[in-house]
Amino acid sequence: MIDTGANRTFISIKALHLSYKKQSINKVSSRVILADGYTSLSILGTVHLSINMGDMLTTIKAFIVKELCVDCILGMDFINKYKMIINTEERTVSIRDNHKRTTLQFDVNKHCINYPARLIKHIRIPPKRTVSVPVSVALSSAQVLFRPCFKLQQRSPILMLNSSLNIHRHTSFISLHNPTNEVRLLPKGILLGTTTIPTLSFKKDLDIDYSLAQKNICNLIQPITNSEQKDKVKSVLDKHLKLFDTTEPTIVINVKPHAIKTLDYPPPSSKPYYSTPTKQDAMYTITQELLQFELIRSSYSPYAAPALLVAKHDGTWRMVVDYKKLNNITIKDNHPLPNMEQTIQVLGNGYQFFSKFDMKSSFWQIPIEEEDRHKTAFITPEGLYEWNVLAQGLKNSPPSFQRVMADILSPCQHLKHIHQVLSILSQHNFQLNPFKCSIFRQQIDYLSHTISEQGVKPNNEKIQAIIKLREPSTLAEANKFLGAISWYHYPDEAHPVILTTDASKVGVGGTLQQHINGEIKNLYYHSQMTSSSQRRYDPIELEALAIWMCFQHMGPYLLGRSIIIYADQCPLCRHNCLADYLSRHPIPREEAIFDEDYGIVQHNKREPTVRGCVPDAIPPLTGAIVTKSKTKQLQLERNQNSTTTPTYRNKTTLPPIDEEIDQMKEDSSQIIANNSLDIEQLKIEQGKDSTIHQNVAEVMKDPVNSSYEFNNGLLYKLIIMRQVYHGDPLSGHFGVQRTYLKIKHKYWWPNMKQSIIQYIPSCLPCQQYNISRTKKPGRLQPIPPPEGPFQLIGMDYCGPFKLTPRSNQYVLCLTDYFTRWVVAIAVPDCSAKTTAEALFNAFICKYGVPTVIRSDQGTHFHNQLMYAMSKLIGYDHTHSTTYHPQSNRMIEKLNATFVPQIAKLQDKENNNWDEFLSPVVFAYNTGTHSTTQYSPFQLLYGREPRLPTDGKLSSFTFR
């Protein structure tokens, strides 16, 4: 990277070690000050670098540092020495040496600069807890994207998420979650991940059209009648003129781009839809406009979704893309979307002022990850294009946009809120649609509702639509009409809701109402037929069934509210009867909406002879439906006046029930707490277990050799061995048998094999990469085994894989048919020359000349060079039958085994699979083979291998 703000040239020690030509280093210990004026950087030494700039060889003396945001920074010393010219318009740099000038293009594919994020202090994370920890970053102040360290996630169960961070004075905070039942420690200075500053694309900054922005603002504040309020609002809006300039589209900054994660399927493609010449011209005009604003670009993608035109209300065309095939293979984003009904209810809680902001083409302001843009390709009669911004029609567009809004907006009196919201939107380069915005209104239309301080009601358009509905003539039309008008029924938060139920052998049902100012206002009706088994219920159970059914269907109306239940069956007023029924018919967890409230069950007032029935409080059963009332909602004043929503249609008269509510509150029993399991409860339950008492006694008697640990009054089982012997890179994520046989010779605990069998199938990387290869038994005959080691060798290539930083793309695998010993060499290609060199240097020079080498008939094995080599060294080279890899099955099976193991360990961002090749091969060679019942290491060397987990002591304890 060329940095005109750096006085000298710098190179990282890692980049220096990876350079092709090893350089002589002059060790120097000093420090330099960064551009912020107080941050220092340690210098490890100096080195003379030779750098090829195009066809010109340049040299420069560089400082060596431990870490840089890039591999090398060329400073002003290099710029002045070679008289560098930087042309930002042409995006080129040119250097001059000995009257010769060389011109180079900018790297247009560089999108971000990475900075490591390290832990500032030692951290202790309790079990099942999330903590926010401070990290240090080599930036003074910035907003960056954080990505967790892959290697840390491999060796630690601590969970971290990709997130957006605000850095201030080189410090930010990251959330860490400990999902285990053990305390986890992280040392000071550990690398948690990398932070990224997205770079902006090169384009000319456009001046804000102040006249248009001011005009839009004046139109917005025109409905405000109070001149003082109007001046205050205008002063706030004038600070954010850019938001109201709709001259050209904008793309937001400092947000996480939209990612499209797909399943492993071939890219879907379609032909362009047929269209008339008129539509083709309109399509061409739209695409050219999108190209001009850089919202799309030309594409060479294998993906292709057909584009089509849809007519707008004003007669113009809107281009949409049919992403049905792409959406079928897209992994769903489960980020929650706002609940429209809940939002409207919150807005109707008596607020005085309202403002509404509408984004100008909101999706088109969100960028898409560069690596996923080719998936958005769409085809028209004129060509293939792909989106640079979030397109409509993609499966995860709404949750992705909602995530951006949730990340940048926080809970914001009203003018202050406007300023906060506009500041955040402006900071991220959003653009508003002033024609659809509303500022400082005392009544506002939102999602087909009119919201004011008096409450929520349908807007006039919807009311007129309902009035103009024709009289229903069929059952379907009647149900449709009832559903339409029921949409606008909202409970009054200041009054309890009343559920009246009834049941018979034929059906069950209920009515949800509220008693407000001496009137009953109906909210919801529900009825349904009973099943053949339900008809055999006794009357009490049928009434309980009716209550249960109503709670299932009326959940949104009952959430967090005080509930009064009127039932025909007096026994239901008692605790045991209804509780017993609910325990046998539990509502699913998502339906259990009364975990913090209790309802009051009272006999139906239609039977005055039993009207004196005493109500009882129902305890909050786990997953049950009846819960405690909110105290503040029960303390109702007799003459309380409350403004209610004028949308209830059916009204009847009922005597006031304030006295009854007060009596219910006095007679209610004490609340029984949820029977949730916690640490203290676990201690009590362990104290009741005789087996645990014996285990505790064993631990206290011999804590060193015990399989348990007694800590803070709790008995813990030690199970970390399963993770070390299975998930560590030197263990290789192999199966149950290999893991068990490795552990059994050194450690033991009760039910050890069963715990390993339970643990390995729960390993997430193994679930992702392991596949079943079980087939029906065939007619193959076994190959006679050789008489000794390295007499018969199988050889095959595996790959190509993604190119690594070491330029490796293939793996040459060799395995001994006698000992099952494996040798694997990472190579850059699979040519005959590379094969011969790898075979000679990595195998023959270490293990000697084999008697027979068996391979397939690939050109890298079946060639003149390999034939001459076999004759010269003295071994036979045989080839497997064409189209029958079973004849060399051992090496083919090996390839299918170790590739998933490496995939579980590699860093998918840096693609460093070749770094884990040797550890995985070591894990295979030291594991017990299912055929020989010995490890290849034992058969080759005649002894047990010494592993990193083998300490000097035969046993140890965890503290």
PDB file of C-alpha atoms in Angstrom, residues 747-942:
ATOM      1  CA  TYR A 747      -7.357 -42.178  30.881  1.00  0.00           C
ATOM      2  CA  TRP A 748     -10.554 -43.632  32.269  1.00  0.00           C
ATOM      3  CA  TRP A 749     -13.855 -42.394  33.673  1.00  0.00           C
ATOM      4  CA  PRO A 750     -17.191 -44.118  34.292  1.00  0.00           C
ATOM      5  CA  ASN A 751     -19.144 -44.868  31.116  1.00  0.00           C
ATOM      6  CA  MET A 752     -16.240 -43.482  29.108  1.00  0.00           C
ATOM      7  CA  LYS A 753     -17.042 -45.098  25.751  1.00  0.00           C
ATOM      8  CA  GLN A 754     -20.730 -44.245  25.993  1.00  0.00           C
ATOM      9  CA  SER A 755     -19.901 -40.595  26.710  1.00  0.00           C
ATOM     10  CA  ILE A 756     -17.574 -40.532  23.666  1.00  0.00           C
ATOM     11  CA  ILE A 757     -20.303 -42.104  21.514  1.00  0.00           C
ATOM     12  CA  GLN A 758     -22.690 -39.353  22.658  1.00  0.00           C
ATOM     13  CA  TYR A 759     -20.147 -36.554  22.238  1.00  0.00           C
ATOM     14  CA  ILE A 760     -18.814 -37.127  18.714  1.00  0.00           C
ATOM     15  CA  PRO A 761     -22.192 -37.095  16.886  1.00  0.00           C
ATOM     16  CA  SER A 762     -22.869 -33.726  18.595  1.00  0.00           C
ATOM     17  CA  CYS A 763     -19.657 -32.192  17.145  1.00  0.00           C
ATOM     18  CA  LEU A 764     -20.823 -29.400  14.802  1.00  0.00           C
ATOM     19  CA  PRO A 765     -17.941 -29.632  12.247  1.00  0.00           C
ATOM     20  CA  CYS A 766     -18.433 -33.420  12.014  1.00  0.00           C
ATOM     21  CA  GLN A 767     -22.146 -32.935  11.341  1.00  0.00           C
ATOM     22  CA  GLN A 768     -21.333 -30.435   8.591  1.00  0.00           C
ATOM     23  CA  TYR A 769     -18.723 -32.440   6.714  1.00  0.00           C
ATOM     24  CA  ASN A 770     -19.121 -36.172   7.442  1.00  0.00           C
ATOM     25  CA  ILE A 771     -21.197 -38.118   4.941  1.00  0.00           C
ATOM     26  CA  SER A 772     -22.421 -41.705   4.968  1.00  0.00           C
ATOM     27  CA  ARG A 773     -20.706 -44.100   2.583  1.00  0.00           C
ATOM     28  CA  THR A 774     -22.409 -47.306   3.667  1.00  0.00           C
ATOM     29  CA  LYS A 775     -23.319 -49.395   0.624  1.00  0.00           C
ATOM     30  CA  LYS A 776     -24.710 -52.842   0.014  1.00  0.00           C
ATOM     31  CA  PRO A 777     -22.091 -55.615   0.022  1.00  0.00           C
ATOM     32  CA  GLY A 778     -20.830 -56.312  -3.494  1.00  0.00           C
ATOM     33  CA  ARG A 779     -18.805 -59.091  -5.163  1.00  0.00           C
ATOM     34  CA  LEU A 780     -15.361 -57.517  -4.796  1.00  0.00           C
ATOM     35  CA  GLN A 781     -12.555 -59.804  -3.658  1.00  0.00           C
ATOM     36  CA  PRO A 782      -9.919 -58.568  -1.179  1.00  0.00           C
ATOM     37  CA  ILE A 783      -6.423 -57.794  -2.495  1.00  0.00           C
ATOM     38  CA  PRO A 784      -3.816 -60.134  -0.915  1.00  0.00           C
ATOM     39  CA  PRO A 785      -1.885 -58.170   1.716  1.00  0.00           C
ATOM     40  CA  PRO A 786       1.859 -57.600   1.152  1.00  0.00           C
ATOM     41  CA  GLU A 787       4.423 -59.424   3.240  1.00  0.00           C
ATOM     42  CA  GLY A 788       5.949 -56.344   4.890  1.00  0.00           C
ATOM     43  CA  PRO A 789       5.954 -52.569   5.150  1.00  0.00           C
ATOM     44  CA  PHE A 790       6.364 -50.412   2.051  1.00  0.00           C
ATOM     45  CA  GLN A 791       6.130 -53.290  -0.424  1.00  0.00           C
ATOM     46  CA  LEU A 792       2.829 -52.155  -1.947  1.00  0.00           C
ATOM     47  CA  ILE A 793       2.137 -48.423  -2.049  1.00  0.00           C
ATOM     48  CA  GLY A 794      -1.052 -46.723  -3.244  1.00  0.00           C
ATOM     49  CA  MET A 795      -0.697 -43.256  -4.820  1.00  0.00           C
ATOM     50  CA  ASP A 796      -3.290 -40.708  -5.925  1.00  0.00           C
ATOM     51  CA  TYR A 797      -3.908 -36.984  -6.236  1.00  0.00           C
ATOM     52  CA  CYS A 798      -6.580 -35.067  -4.353  1.00  0.00           C
ATOM     53  CA  GLY A 799      -7.768 -31.682  -5.579  1.00  0.00           C
ATOM     54  CA  PRO A 800      -7.758 -29.120  -6.968  1.00  0.00           C
ATOM     55  CA  PHE A 801      -8.502 -27.077  -3.867  1.00  0.00           C
ATOM     56  CA  LYS A 802      -8.554 -23.297  -3.435  1.00  0.00           C
ATOM     57  CA  LEU A 803      -5.113 -21.747  -3.897  1.00  0.00           C
ATOM     58  CA  THR A 804      -3.367 -21.134  -0.558  1.00  0.00           C
ATOM     59  CA  PRO A 805      -0.981 -18.273   0.323  1.00  0.00           C
ATOM     60  CA  ARG A 806       1.821 -20.823  -0.229  1.00  0.00           C
ATOM     61  CA  SER A 807       0.555 -21.411  -3.793  1.00  0.00           C
ATOM     62  CA  ASN A 808      -0.515 -25.001  -3.087  1.00  0.00           C
ATOM     63  CA  GLN A 809      -3.555 -26.413  -4.846  1.00  0.00           C
ATOM     64  CA  TYR A 810      -3.201 -30.245  -4.840  1.00  0.00           C
ATOM     65  CA  VAL A 811      -2.267 -33.009  -2.392  1.00  0.00           C
ATOM     66  CA  LEU A 812      -0.241 -36.079  -3.429  1.00  0.00           C
ATOM     67  CA  CYS A 813      -1.260 -38.968  -1.125  1.00  0.00           C
ATOM     68  CA  LEU A 814       0.640 -42.233  -0.602  1.00  0.00           C
ATOM     69  CA  THR A 815      -0.378 -45.071   1.712  1.00  0.00           C
ATOM     70  CA  ASP A 816       1.284 -48.361   2.660  1.00  0.00           C
ATOM     71  CA  TYR A 817      -1.039 -51.326   2.200  1.00  0.00           C
ATOM     72  CA  PHE A 818       0.654 -53.236   5.061  1.00  0.00           C
ATOM     73  CA  THR A 819       0.906 -50.696   7.899  1.00  0.00           C
ATOM     74  CA  ARG A 820      -1.644 -48.198   6.525  1.00  0.00           C
ATOM     75  CA  TRP A 821       0.999 -45.476   6.994  1.00  0.00           C
ATOM     76  CA  VAL A 822       0.066 -42.292   5.113  1.00  0.00           C
ATOM     77  CA  VAL A 823       2.250 -39.629   3.514  1.00  0.00           C
ATOM     78  CA  ALA A 824       0.603 -36.478   2.074  1.00  0.00           C
ATOM     79  CA  ILE A 825       2.440 -33.685   0.246  1.00  0.00           C
ATOM     80  CA  ALA A 826       0.883 -30.305  -0.651  1.00  0.00           C
ATOM     81  CA  VAL A 827       2.003 -29.307  -4.180  1.00  0.00           C
ATOM     82  CA  PRO A 828       1.188 -26.373  -6.484  1.00  0.00           C
ATOM     83  CA  ASP A 829       0.204 -28.551  -9.495  1.00  0.00           C
ATOM     84  CA  CYS A 830      -0.177 -32.179 -10.574  1.00  0.00           C
ATOM     85  CA  SER A 831       2.294 -32.290 -13.461  1.00  0.00           C
ATOM     86  CA  ALA A 832       4.538 -35.283 -14.097  1.00  0.00           C
ATOM     87  CA  LYS A 833       7.626 -33.363 -12.960  1.00  0.00           C
ATOM     88  CA  THR A 834       6.021 -32.296  -9.681  1.00  0.00           C
ATOM     89  CA  THR A 835       4.813 -35.866  -9.067  1.00  0.00           C
ATOM     90  CA  ALA A 836       8.263 -37.363  -9.623  1.00  0.00           C
ATOM     91  CA  GLU A 837       9.990 -34.796  -7.402  1.00  0.00           C
ATOM     92  CA  ALA A 838       7.485 -35.195  -4.547  1.00  0.00           C
ATOM     93  CA  LEU A 839       7.598 -39.011  -4.718  1.00  0.00           C
ATOM     94  CA  PHE A 840      11.396 -39.083  -4.665  1.00  0.00           C
ATOM     95  CA  ASN A 841      12.032 -36.392  -2.014  1.00  0.00           C
ATOM     96  CA  ALA A 842       9.125 -36.968   0.386  1.00  0.00           C
ATOM     97  CA  PHE A 843       8.833 -40.767   0.226  1.00  0.00           C
ATOM     98  CA  ILE A 844      11.693 -42.711  -1.359  1.00  0.00           C
ATOM     99  CA  CYS A 845      14.425 -40.658   0.364  1.00  0.00           C
ATOM    100  CA  LYS A 846      12.716 -41.191   3.755  1.00  0.00           C
ATOM    101  CA  TYR A 847      11.278 -44.726   3.618  1.00  0.00           C
ATOM    102  CA  GLY A 848      13.196 -46.435   0.835  1.00  0.00           C
ATOM    103  CA  VAL A 849      12.188 -47.863  -2.545  1.00  0.00           C
ATOM    104  CA  PRO A 850       8.859 -49.731  -2.527  1.00  0.00           C
ATOM    105  CA  THR A 851       8.338 -52.956  -4.441  1.00  0.00           C
ATOM    106  CA  VAL A 852       5.136 -51.879  -6.215  1.00  0.00           C
ATOM    107  CA  ILE A 853       3.419 -48.517  -6.590  1.00  0.00           C
ATOM    108  CA  ARG A 854      -0.212 -48.601  -7.677  1.00  0.00           C
ATOM    109  CA  SER A 855      -1.987 -45.514  -9.115  1.00  0.00           C
ATOM    110  CA  ASP A 856      -4.744 -44.635 -11.539  1.00  0.00           C
ATOM    111  CA  GLN A 857      -4.155 -43.906 -15.221  1.00  0.00           C
ATOM    112  CA  GLY A 858      -4.074 -40.117 -14.929  1.00  0.00           C
ATOM    113  CA  THR A 859      -1.544 -38.329 -17.147  1.00  0.00           C
ATOM    114  CA  HIS A 860       0.422 -37.245 -14.077  1.00  0.00           C
ATOM    115  CA  PHE A 861       1.127 -40.953 -13.333  1.00  0.00           C
ATOM    116  CA  HIS A 862       0.955 -42.587 -16.749  1.00  0.00           C
ATOM    117  CA  ASN A 863       3.765 -40.812 -18.633  1.00  0.00           C
ATOM    118  CA  GLN A 864       7.272 -41.320 -19.907  1.00  0.00           C
ATOM    119  CA  LEU A 865       8.948 -39.575 -16.958  1.00  0.00           C
ATOM    120  CA  MET A 866       7.323 -41.801 -14.332  1.00  0.00           C
ATOM    121  CA  TYR A 867       8.064 -44.882 -16.447  1.00  0.00           C
ATOM    122  CA  ALA A 868      11.744 -43.958 -16.726  1.00  0.00           C
ATOM    123  CA  MET A 869      11.919 -43.207 -12.991  1.00  0.00           C
ATOM    124  CA  SER A 870      10.514 -46.645 -12.081  1.00  0.00           C
ATOM    125  CA  LYS A 871      13.077 -48.387 -14.267  1.00  0.00           C
ATOM    126  CA  LEU A 872      15.952 -46.259 -12.981  1.00  0.00           C
ATOM    127  CA  ILE A 873      15.171 -46.648  -9.262  1.00  0.00           C
ATOM    128  CA  GLY A 874      13.833 -50.184  -9.451  1.00  0.00           C
ATOM    129  CA  TYR A 875      10.169 -50.563  -8.611  1.00  0.00           C
ATOM    130  CA  ASP A 876       7.106 -51.741 -10.507  1.00  0.00           C
ATOM    131  CA  HIS A 877       4.437 -49.140 -11.334  1.00  0.00           C
ATOM    132  CA  THR A 878       1.009 -50.692 -11.893  1.00  0.00           C
ATOM    133  CA  HIS A 879      -2.214 -48.913 -12.802  1.00  0.00           C
ATOM    134  CA  SER A 880      -5.813 -49.481 -11.688  1.00  0.00           C
ATOM    135  CA  THR A 881      -8.495 -50.553 -14.167  1.00  0.00           C
ATOM    136  CA  THR A 882     -10.082 -47.754 -16.159  1.00  0.00           C
ATOM    137  CA  TYR A 883     -13.314 -46.468 -14.593  1.00  0.00           C
ATOM    138  CA  HIS A 884     -12.830 -48.832 -11.625  1.00  0.00           C
ATOM    139  CA  PRO A 885     -11.265 -46.901  -8.723  1.00  0.00           C
ATOM    140  CA  GLN A 886     -12.214 -49.856  -6.491  1.00  0.00           C
ATOM    141  CA  SER A 887      -8.985 -51.566  -7.588  1.00  0.00           C
ATOM    142  CA  ASN A 888      -7.068 -48.867  -5.721  1.00  0.00           C
ATOM    143  CA  ARG A 889      -9.738 -48.372  -3.072  1.00  0.00           C
ATOM    144  CA  MET A 890      -7.483 -47.858  -0.063  1.00  0.00           C
ATOM    145  CA  ILE A 891      -5.996 -44.623  -1.331  1.00  0.00           C
ATOM    146  CA  GLU A 892      -9.355 -43.488  -2.737  1.00  0.00           C
ATOM    147  CA  LYS A 893     -10.976 -44.049   0.663  1.00  0.00           C
ATOM    148  CA  LEU A 894      -8.149 -42.134   2.339  1.00  0.00           C
ATOM    149  CA  ASN A 895      -8.764 -39.101   0.144  1.00  0.00           C
ATOM    150  CA  ALA A 896     -12.455 -39.117   1.049  1.00  0.00           C
ATOM    151  CA  THR A 897     -11.500 -39.360   4.750  1.00  0.00           C
ATOM    152  CA  PHE A 898      -8.941 -36.633   5.292  1.00  0.00           C
ATOM    153  CA  VAL A 899     -10.480 -33.913   3.083  1.00  0.00           C
ATOM    154  CA  PRO A 900     -13.462 -33.369   5.469  1.00  0.00           C
ATOM    155  CA  GLN A 901     -11.046 -33.423   8.431  1.00  0.00           C
ATOM    156  CA  ILE A 902      -9.024 -30.550   6.946  1.00  0.00           C
ATOM    157  CA  ALA A 903     -12.205 -28.664   6.045  1.00  0.00           C
ATOM    158  CA  LYS A 904     -13.235 -28.728   9.716  1.00  0.00           C
ATOM    159  CA  LEU A 905      -9.962 -27.114  10.798  1.00  0.00           C
ATOM    160  CA  GLN A 906      -9.041 -24.638   8.059  1.00  0.00           C
ATOM    161  CA  ASP A 907      -9.647 -20.902   8.241  1.00  0.00           C
ATOM    162  CA  LYS A 908     -12.229 -20.325   5.515  1.00  0.00           C
ATOM    163  CA  GLU A 909     -11.275 -16.653   5.200  1.00  0.00           C
ATOM    164  CA  ASN A 910      -7.548 -17.151   4.675  1.00  0.00           C
ATOM    165  CA  ASN A 911      -7.866 -20.586   2.995  1.00  0.00           C
ATOM    166  CA  ASN A 912      -4.888 -22.090   4.832  1.00  0.00           C
ATOM    167  CA  TRP A 913      -5.787 -25.773   4.446  1.00  0.00           C
ATOM    168  CA  ASP A 914      -2.156 -26.765   3.742  1.00  0.00           C
ATOM    169  CA  GLU A 915      -1.163 -25.631   7.267  1.00  0.00           C
ATOM    170  CA  PHE A 916      -3.384 -28.380   8.739  1.00  0.00           C
ATOM    171  CA  LEU A 917      -2.347 -31.149   6.317  1.00  0.00           C
ATOM    172  CA  SER A 918       0.517 -32.492   8.443  1.00  0.00           C
ATOM    173  CA  PRO A 919      -1.431 -32.450  11.757  1.00  0.00           C
ATOM    174  CA  VAL A 920      -4.334 -34.343  10.169  1.00  0.00           C
ATOM    175  CA  VAL A 921      -1.968 -36.958   8.647  1.00  0.00           C
ATOM    176  CA  PHE A 922      -0.272 -37.285  12.056  1.00  0.00           C
ATOM    177  CA  ALA A 923      -3.654 -37.802  13.709  1.00  0.00           C
ATOM    178  CA  TYR A 924      -4.484 -40.518  11.174  1.00  0.00           C
ATOM    179  CA  ASN A 925      -1.126 -42.323  11.566  1.00  0.00           C
ATOM    180  CA  THR A 926      -1.349 -42.333  15.369  1.00  0.00           C
ATOM    181  CA  GLY A 927      -4.972 -43.527  15.510  1.00  0.00           C
ATOM    182  CA  THR A 928      -5.978 -47.181  15.708  1.00  0.00           C
ATOM    183  CA  HIS A 929      -6.975 -48.558  12.308  1.00  0.00           C
ATOM    184  CA  SER A 930     -10.219 -50.537  12.273  1.00  0.00           C
ATOM    185  CA  THR A 931      -8.719 -53.292  10.094  1.00  0.00           C
ATOM    186  CA  THR A 932      -5.365 -53.896  11.779  1.00  0.00           C
ATOM    187  CA  GLN A 933      -6.504 -52.907  15.319  1.00  0.00           C
ATOM    188  CA  TYR A 934      -3.174 -51.076  15.624  1.00  0.00           C
ATOM    189  CA  SER A 935      -2.124 -47.599  14.673  1.00  0.00           C
ATOM    190  CA  PRO A 936       0.125 -47.243  11.575  1.00  0.00           C
ATOM    191  CA  PHE A 937       2.700 -45.656  13.877  1.00  0.00           C
ATOM    192  CA  GLN A 938       2.816 -48.774  16.061  1.00  0.00           C
ATOM    193  CA  LEU A 939       3.170 -51.128  13.089  1.00  0.00           C
ATOM    194  CA  LEU A 940       5.942 -49.028  11.536  1.00  0.00           C
ATOM    195  CA  TYR A 941       8.016 -48.075  14.587  1.00  0.00           C
ATOM    196  CA  GLY A 942       7.037 -50.802  17.066  1.00  0.00           C
TER     197      GLY A 942
END
